[in-house]
């Protein structure tokens, strides 16, 4: 072989090796190529397979190449794949959403082509037994909540303990002698009103006024006599 022919072949080999190794002028997804066009690929990047000198994306989800854990599904991406969580209504799935479930999760049931939430509060009899508790439905479950004024203790709802000041009414701390003074003031006001009406010459109100005075006198004398007898008995 002549030296000139050997030089030519060496030059062609060097150029070819340069394209194969560097891949700088290769099209997208080509790791090595014989030229810049897409159909001149000789080797593909990871995630692609060579087909008729074209680098085609590998669908890992349609093969056994994916390694997605339980209750996830495979989503193919350009040159790779992702593992996505199944919908909470599913136990195992073939894609996203409650319509792609393989099986419905506890708290859900199949309806048509999808898994829907079960309303335990509306369907179960006495889901939360007791008059002081009510049922709150949640997605896939439910919980029992105590009514206002009640707190949970164990499995039951008991009436909340309030402070003494909150339980006492306005007149709860009033003393007996204060009650007596209030009674006298009330009767005094009534007598004054009746006396005013009686002074106008109205016979009806005059009779009521006289009766009220007699009743007050009788009450006062009776109370005094009771106290007198009580003091005598205590003095023995």
CSV table of C-alpha atoms in Angstrom, one decimal:
chain,number,residue,atom,x,y,z
A,1,UNK,CA,0.0,0.0,0.0
A,2,UNK,CA,1.4,3.3,-1.0
A,3,UNK,CA,2.2,5.9,1.7
A,4,UNK,CA,-0.4,8.4,0.3
A,5,UNK,CA,-3.2,5.8,0.5
A,6,UNK,CA,-2.2,4.9,4.1
A,7,UNK,CA,-2.3,8.6,5.0
A,8,UNK,CA,-5.8,9.0,3.6
A,9,UNK,CA,-7.2,6.0,5.4
A,10,UNK,CA,-5.5,7.1,8.6
A,11,UNK,CA,-7.1,10.5,8.3
A,12,UNK,CA,-10.6,9.0,7.7
A,13,UNK,CA,-10.2,6.7,10.7
A,14,UNK,CA,-9.1,9.5,13.0
A,15,UNK,CA,-12.1,11.7,11.9
A,16,UNK,CA,-14.5,8.7,12.5
A,17,UNK,CA,-13.0,8.0,15.9
A,18,UNK,CA,-13.2,11.6,16.8
A,19,UNK,CA,-17.0,11.6,16.1
A,20,UNK,CA,-17.5,8.3,17.8
A,21,UNK,CA,-15.6,9.3,21.0
A,22,UNK,CA,-16.5,13.0,21.4
A,23,UNK,CA,-20.0,13.1,20.1
A,24,UNK,CA,-19.8,16.9,20.0
A,25,UNK,CA,-21.7,17.2,16.7
A,26,UNK,CA,-24.2,14.5,17.4
A,27,UNK,CA,-27.9,15.1,17.6
A,28,UNK,CA,-29.8,15.0,20.9
A,29,UNK,CA,-29.7,11.7,22.8
A,30,UNK,CA,-26.9,10.4,20.7
A,31,UNK,CA,-23.8,9.4,22.7
A,32,UNK,CA,-21.8,8.6,19.5
A,33,UNK,CA,-22.7,9.2,15.9
A,34,UNK,CA,-21.5,9.2,12.3
A,35,UNK,CA,-22.8,12.7,11.6
A,36,UNK,CA,-25.0,15.5,13.1
A,37,UNK,CA,-28.3,14.2,11.9
A,38,UNK,CA,-30.7,12.3,14.1
A,39,UNK,CA,-30.6,9.2,12.0
A,40,UNK,CA,-26.8,9.0,12.2
A,41,UNK,CA,-26.6,7.8,15.8
A,42,UNK,CA,-24.3,4.9,16.6
A,43,UNK,CA,-24.7,4.8,20.4
A,44,UNK,CA,-27.4,6.3,22.7
A,45,UNK,CA,-27.4,7.9,26.1
A,46,UNK,CA,-28.9,6.0,29.1
A,47,UNK,CA,-32.7,5.8,28.9
A,48,UNK,CA,-32.7,5.5,25.1
A,49,UNK,CA,-32.3,2.6,22.7
A,50,UNK,CA,-30.9,2.6,19.2
A,51,UNK,CA,-33.4,1.8,16.4
A,52,UNK,CA,-32.6,2.4,12.8
A,53,UNK,CA,-29.8,4.7,13.8
A,54,UNK,CA,-32.3,6.8,15.9
A,55,UNK,CA,-32.2,7.1,19.7
A,56,UNK,CA,-35.7,6.3,20.9
A,57,UNK,CA,-36.9,6.8,24.5
A,58,UNK,CA,-37.2,3.5,26.6
A,59,UNK,CA,-40.6,3.3,28.3
A,60,UNK,CA,-39.4,1.8,31.6
A,61,UNK,CA,-43.0,1.7,32.8
A,62,UNK,CA,-44.0,-0.7,30.0
A,63,UNK,CA,-41.1,-3.0,30.8
A,64,UNK,CA,-39.6,-4.7,33.9
A,65,UNK,CA,-37.1,-1.9,34.2
A,66,UNK,CA,-38.9,0.2,36.8
A,67,UNK,CA,-38.4,-0.4,40.5
A,68,UNK,CA,-41.3,1.4,42.0
A,69,UNK,CA,-42.3,0.4,45.6
A,70,UNK,CA,-45.8,-0.7,46.7
A,71,UNK,CA,-48.7,1.7,46.4
A,72,UNK,CA,-46.9,3.8,43.8
A,73,UNK,CA,-47.1,3.9,40.0
A,74,UNK,CA,-44.6,4.4,37.3
A,75,UNK,CA,-44.6,7.6,35.3
A,76,UNK,CA,-42.4,7.6,32.2
A,77,UNK,CA,-40.3,10.6,31.5
A,78,UNK,CA,-37.9,11.6,28.7
A,79,UNK,CA,-35.0,9.2,29.2
A,80,UNK,CA,-36.1,8.0,32.6
A,81,UNK,CA,-39.1,7.4,34.9
A,82,UNK,CA,-40.6,8.5,38.2
A,83,UNK,CA,-42.5,6.7,40.9
A,84,UNK,CA,-45.6,8.6,42.0
A,85,UNK,CA,-47.8,8.0,45.1
A,86,UNK,CA,-51.1,6.4,44.5
A,87,UNK,CA,-54.3,8.2,45.5
A,88,UNK,CA,-55.2,7.7,49.2
A,89,UNK,CA,-58.4,6.0,48.1
A,90,UNK,CA,-56.3,3.2,46.5
A,91,UNK,CA,-54.4,0.1,47.6
A,92,UNK,CA,-52.2,-0.3,44.5
A,93,UNK,CA,-52.9,1.7,41.3
A,94,UNK,CA,-52.2,1.9,37.6
A,95,UNK,CA,-52.0,5.7,37.5
A,96,UNK,CA,-53.0,8.9,39.3
A,97,UNK,CA,-56.4,9.6,40.8
A,98,UNK,CA,-59.1,7.5,42.5
A,99,UNK,CA,-60.2,6.1,39.1
A,100,UNK,CA,-57.0,4.2,38.6
A,101,UNK,CA,-57.1,2.1,41.8
A,102,UNK,CA,-56.5,-1.7,41.7
A,103,UNK,CA,-58.3,-1.9,45.0
A,104,UNK,CA,-60.1,0.5,47.3
A,105,UNK,CA,-58.5,1.4,50.6
A,106,UNK,CA,-60.3,1.0,53.9
A,107,UNK,CA,-62.9,3.8,54.4
A,108,UNK,CA,-63.5,3.9,50.6
A,109,UNK,CA,-65.7,1.8,48.3
A,110,UNK,CA,-66.0,1.2,44.6
A,111,UNK,CA,-68.6,3.3,42.8
A,112,UNK,CA,-68.6,3.0,39.0
A,113,UNK,CA,-65.0,3.2,37.9
A,114,UNK,CA,-63.6,5.0,41.0
A,115,UNK,CA,-63.2,4.6,44.8
A,116,UNK,CA,-65.2,7.1,46.8
A,117,UNK,CA,-65.3,8.0,50.5
A,118,UNK,CA,-67.7,6.2,52.8
A,119,UNK,CA,-69.7,8.6,55.0
A,120,UNK,CA,-69.6,6.5,58.2
A,121,UNK,CA,-71.5,9.2,60.1
A,122,UNK,CA,-74.5,9.0,57.7
A,123,UNK,CA,-74.5,5.3,57.0
A,124,UNK,CA,-73.4,3.6,60.3
A,125,UNK,CA,-76.0,3.4,63.1
A,126,UNK,CA,-74.5,4.9,66.3
A,127,UNK,CA,-71.1,5.5,64.8
A,128,UNK,CA,-70.5,7.7,67.9
A,129,UNK,CA,-72.8,6.5,70.7
A,130,UNK,CA,-73.9,9.0,73.4
A,131,UNK,CA,-76.0,12.1,73.6
A,132,UNK,CA,-73.0,14.4,74.3
A,133,UNK,CA,-71.0,13.3,71.3
A,134,UNK,CA,-71.3,13.8,67.5
A,135,UNK,CA,-69.7,12.2,64.5
A,136,UNK,CA,-67.4,14.1,62.1
A,137,UNK,CA,-66.8,12.4,58.7
A,138,UNK,CA,-63.2,12.7,57.3
A,139,UNK,CA,-61.8,11.4,54.0
A,140,UNK,CA,-61.4,7.6,54.4
A,141,UNK,CA,-62.5,7.7,58.1
A,142,UNK,CA,-64.4,9.6,60.8
A,143,UNK,CA,-63.9,10.7,64.4
A,144,UNK,CA,-66.2,11.4,67.4
A,145,UNK,CA,-66.2,14.8,68.9
A,146,UNK,CA,-67.6,15.9,72.2
A,147,UNK,CA,-70.4,18.5,72.2
A,148,UNK,CA,-69.9,22.0,73.5
A,149,UNK,CA,-69.4,22.0,77.3
A,150,UNK,CA,-68.0,18.5,77.3
A,151,UNK,CA,-64.5,17.1,77.3
A,152,UNK,CA,-63.2,13.6,76.4
A,153,UNK,CA,-62.1,11.4,79.2
A,154,UNK,CA,-61.2,8.0,77.9
A,155,UNK,CA,-64.0,6.7,75.7
A,156,UNK,CA,-66.7,9.0,77.1
A,157,UNK,CA,-67.5,12.7,77.0
A,158,UNK,CA,-68.0,14.3,80.5
A,159,UNK,CA,-69.3,17.8,81.3
A,160,UNK,CA,-66.5,20.3,81.6
A,161,UNK,CA,-65.7,21.5,85.1
A,162,UNK,CA,-66.2,25.3,85.4
A,163,UNK,CA,-64.9,27.6,88.1
A,164,UNK,CA,-67.0,28.6,91.1
A,165,UNK,CA,-67.3,32.1,89.9
A,166,UNK,CA,-68.7,30.9,86.5
A,167,UNK,CA,-71.2,28.6,88.2
A,168,UNK,CA,-72.5,31.1,90.8
A,169,UNK,CA,-75.4,33.4,89.9
A,170,UNK,CA,-75.9,37.0,90.7
A,171,UNK,CA,-77.7,36.4,94.0
A,172,UNK,CA,-75.8,33.2,95.1
A,173,UNK,CA,-73.6,35.0,97.7
A,174,UNK,CA,-76.3,37.2,99.2
A,175,UNK,CA,-76.7,36.8,103.0
A,176,UNK,CA,-79.9,36.2,104.9
A,177,UNK,CA,-80.0,39.7,106.6
A,178,UNK,CA,-79.4,41.3,103.1
A,179,UNK,CA,-82.5,39.4,101.8
A,180,UNK,CA,-84.5,40.7,104.7
A,181,UNK,CA,-83.4,44.3,104.0
A,182,UNK,CA,-84.4,43.8,100.3
A,183,UNK,CA,-87.8,42.5,101.3
A,184,UNK,CA,-88.4,45.5,103.5
A,185,UNK,CA,-87.3,47.9,100.8
A,186,UNK,CA,-89.6,46.2,98.3
A,187,UNK,CA,-92.6,46.3,100.6
A,188,UNK,CA,-91.8,49.9,101.5
A,189,UNK,CA,-91.9,50.9,97.8
A,190,UNK,CA,-95.2,49.0,97.3
A,191,UNK,CA,-96.7,50.7,100.4
A,192,UNK,CA,-95.6,54.1,99.2
A,193,UNK,CA,-97.2,53.5,95.8
A,194,UNK,CA,-100.5,52.4,97.4
A,195,UNK,CA,-100.5,55.3,99.8
A,196,UNK,CA,-100.1,57.7,96.9
A,197,UNK,CA,-103.1,56.2,95.1
A,198,UNK,CA,-105.1,56.0,98.3
A,199,UNK,CA,-104.5,59.7,98.9
A,200,UNK,CA,-106.3,60.5,95.7
A,201,UNK,CA,-109.5,59.1,97.2
A,202,UNK,CA,-109.7,55.9,95.3
A,203,UNK,CA,-111.6,53.5,97.6
A,204,UNK,CA,-110.1,50.4,95.9
A,205,UNK,CA,-106.5,51.4,96.4
A,206,UNK,CA,-107.3,52.7,99.9
A,207,UNK,CA,-108.6,49.2,100.9
A,208,UNK,CA,-105.5,47.6,99.3
A,209,UNK,CA,-103.2,50.0,101.1
A,210,UNK,CA,-104.9,49.3,104.5
A,211,UNK,CA,-104.6,45.5,103.9
A,212,UNK,CA,-101.0,45.8,102.9
A,213,UNK,CA,-100.2,47.8,106.1
A,214,UNK,CA,-102.0,45.2,108.2
A,215,UNK,CA,-100.1,42.3,106.5
A,216,UNK,CA,-96.8,44.1,107.0
A,217,UNK,CA,-97.6,44.6,110.7
A,218,UNK,CA,-98.6,41.0,111.1
A,219,UNK,CA,-95.4,39.8,109.4
A,220,UNK,CA,-93.2,42.1,111.5
A,221,UNK,CA,-94.9,41.1,114.8
A,222,UNK,CA,-94.7,37.4,113.8
A,223,UNK,CA,-91.0,37.7,113.0
A,224,UNK,CA,-90.3,39.5,116.2
A,225,UNK,CA,-92.1,37.0,118.3
A,226,UNK,CA,-90.3,34.1,116.6
A,227,UNK,CA,-86.9,35.8,117.3
A,228,UNK,CA,-88.0,36.4,120.9
A,229,UNK,CA,-89.0,32.8,121.5
A,230,UNK,CA,-85.8,31.6,119.8
A,231,UNK,CA,-83.6,33.8,122.1
A,232,UNK,CA,-85.5,32.6,125.2
A,233,UNK,CA,-84.9,29.0,124.2
A,234,UNK,CA,-81.2,29.6,123.5
A,235,UNK,CA,-80.9,31.3,126.9
A,236,UNK,CA,-81.9,28.2,128.7
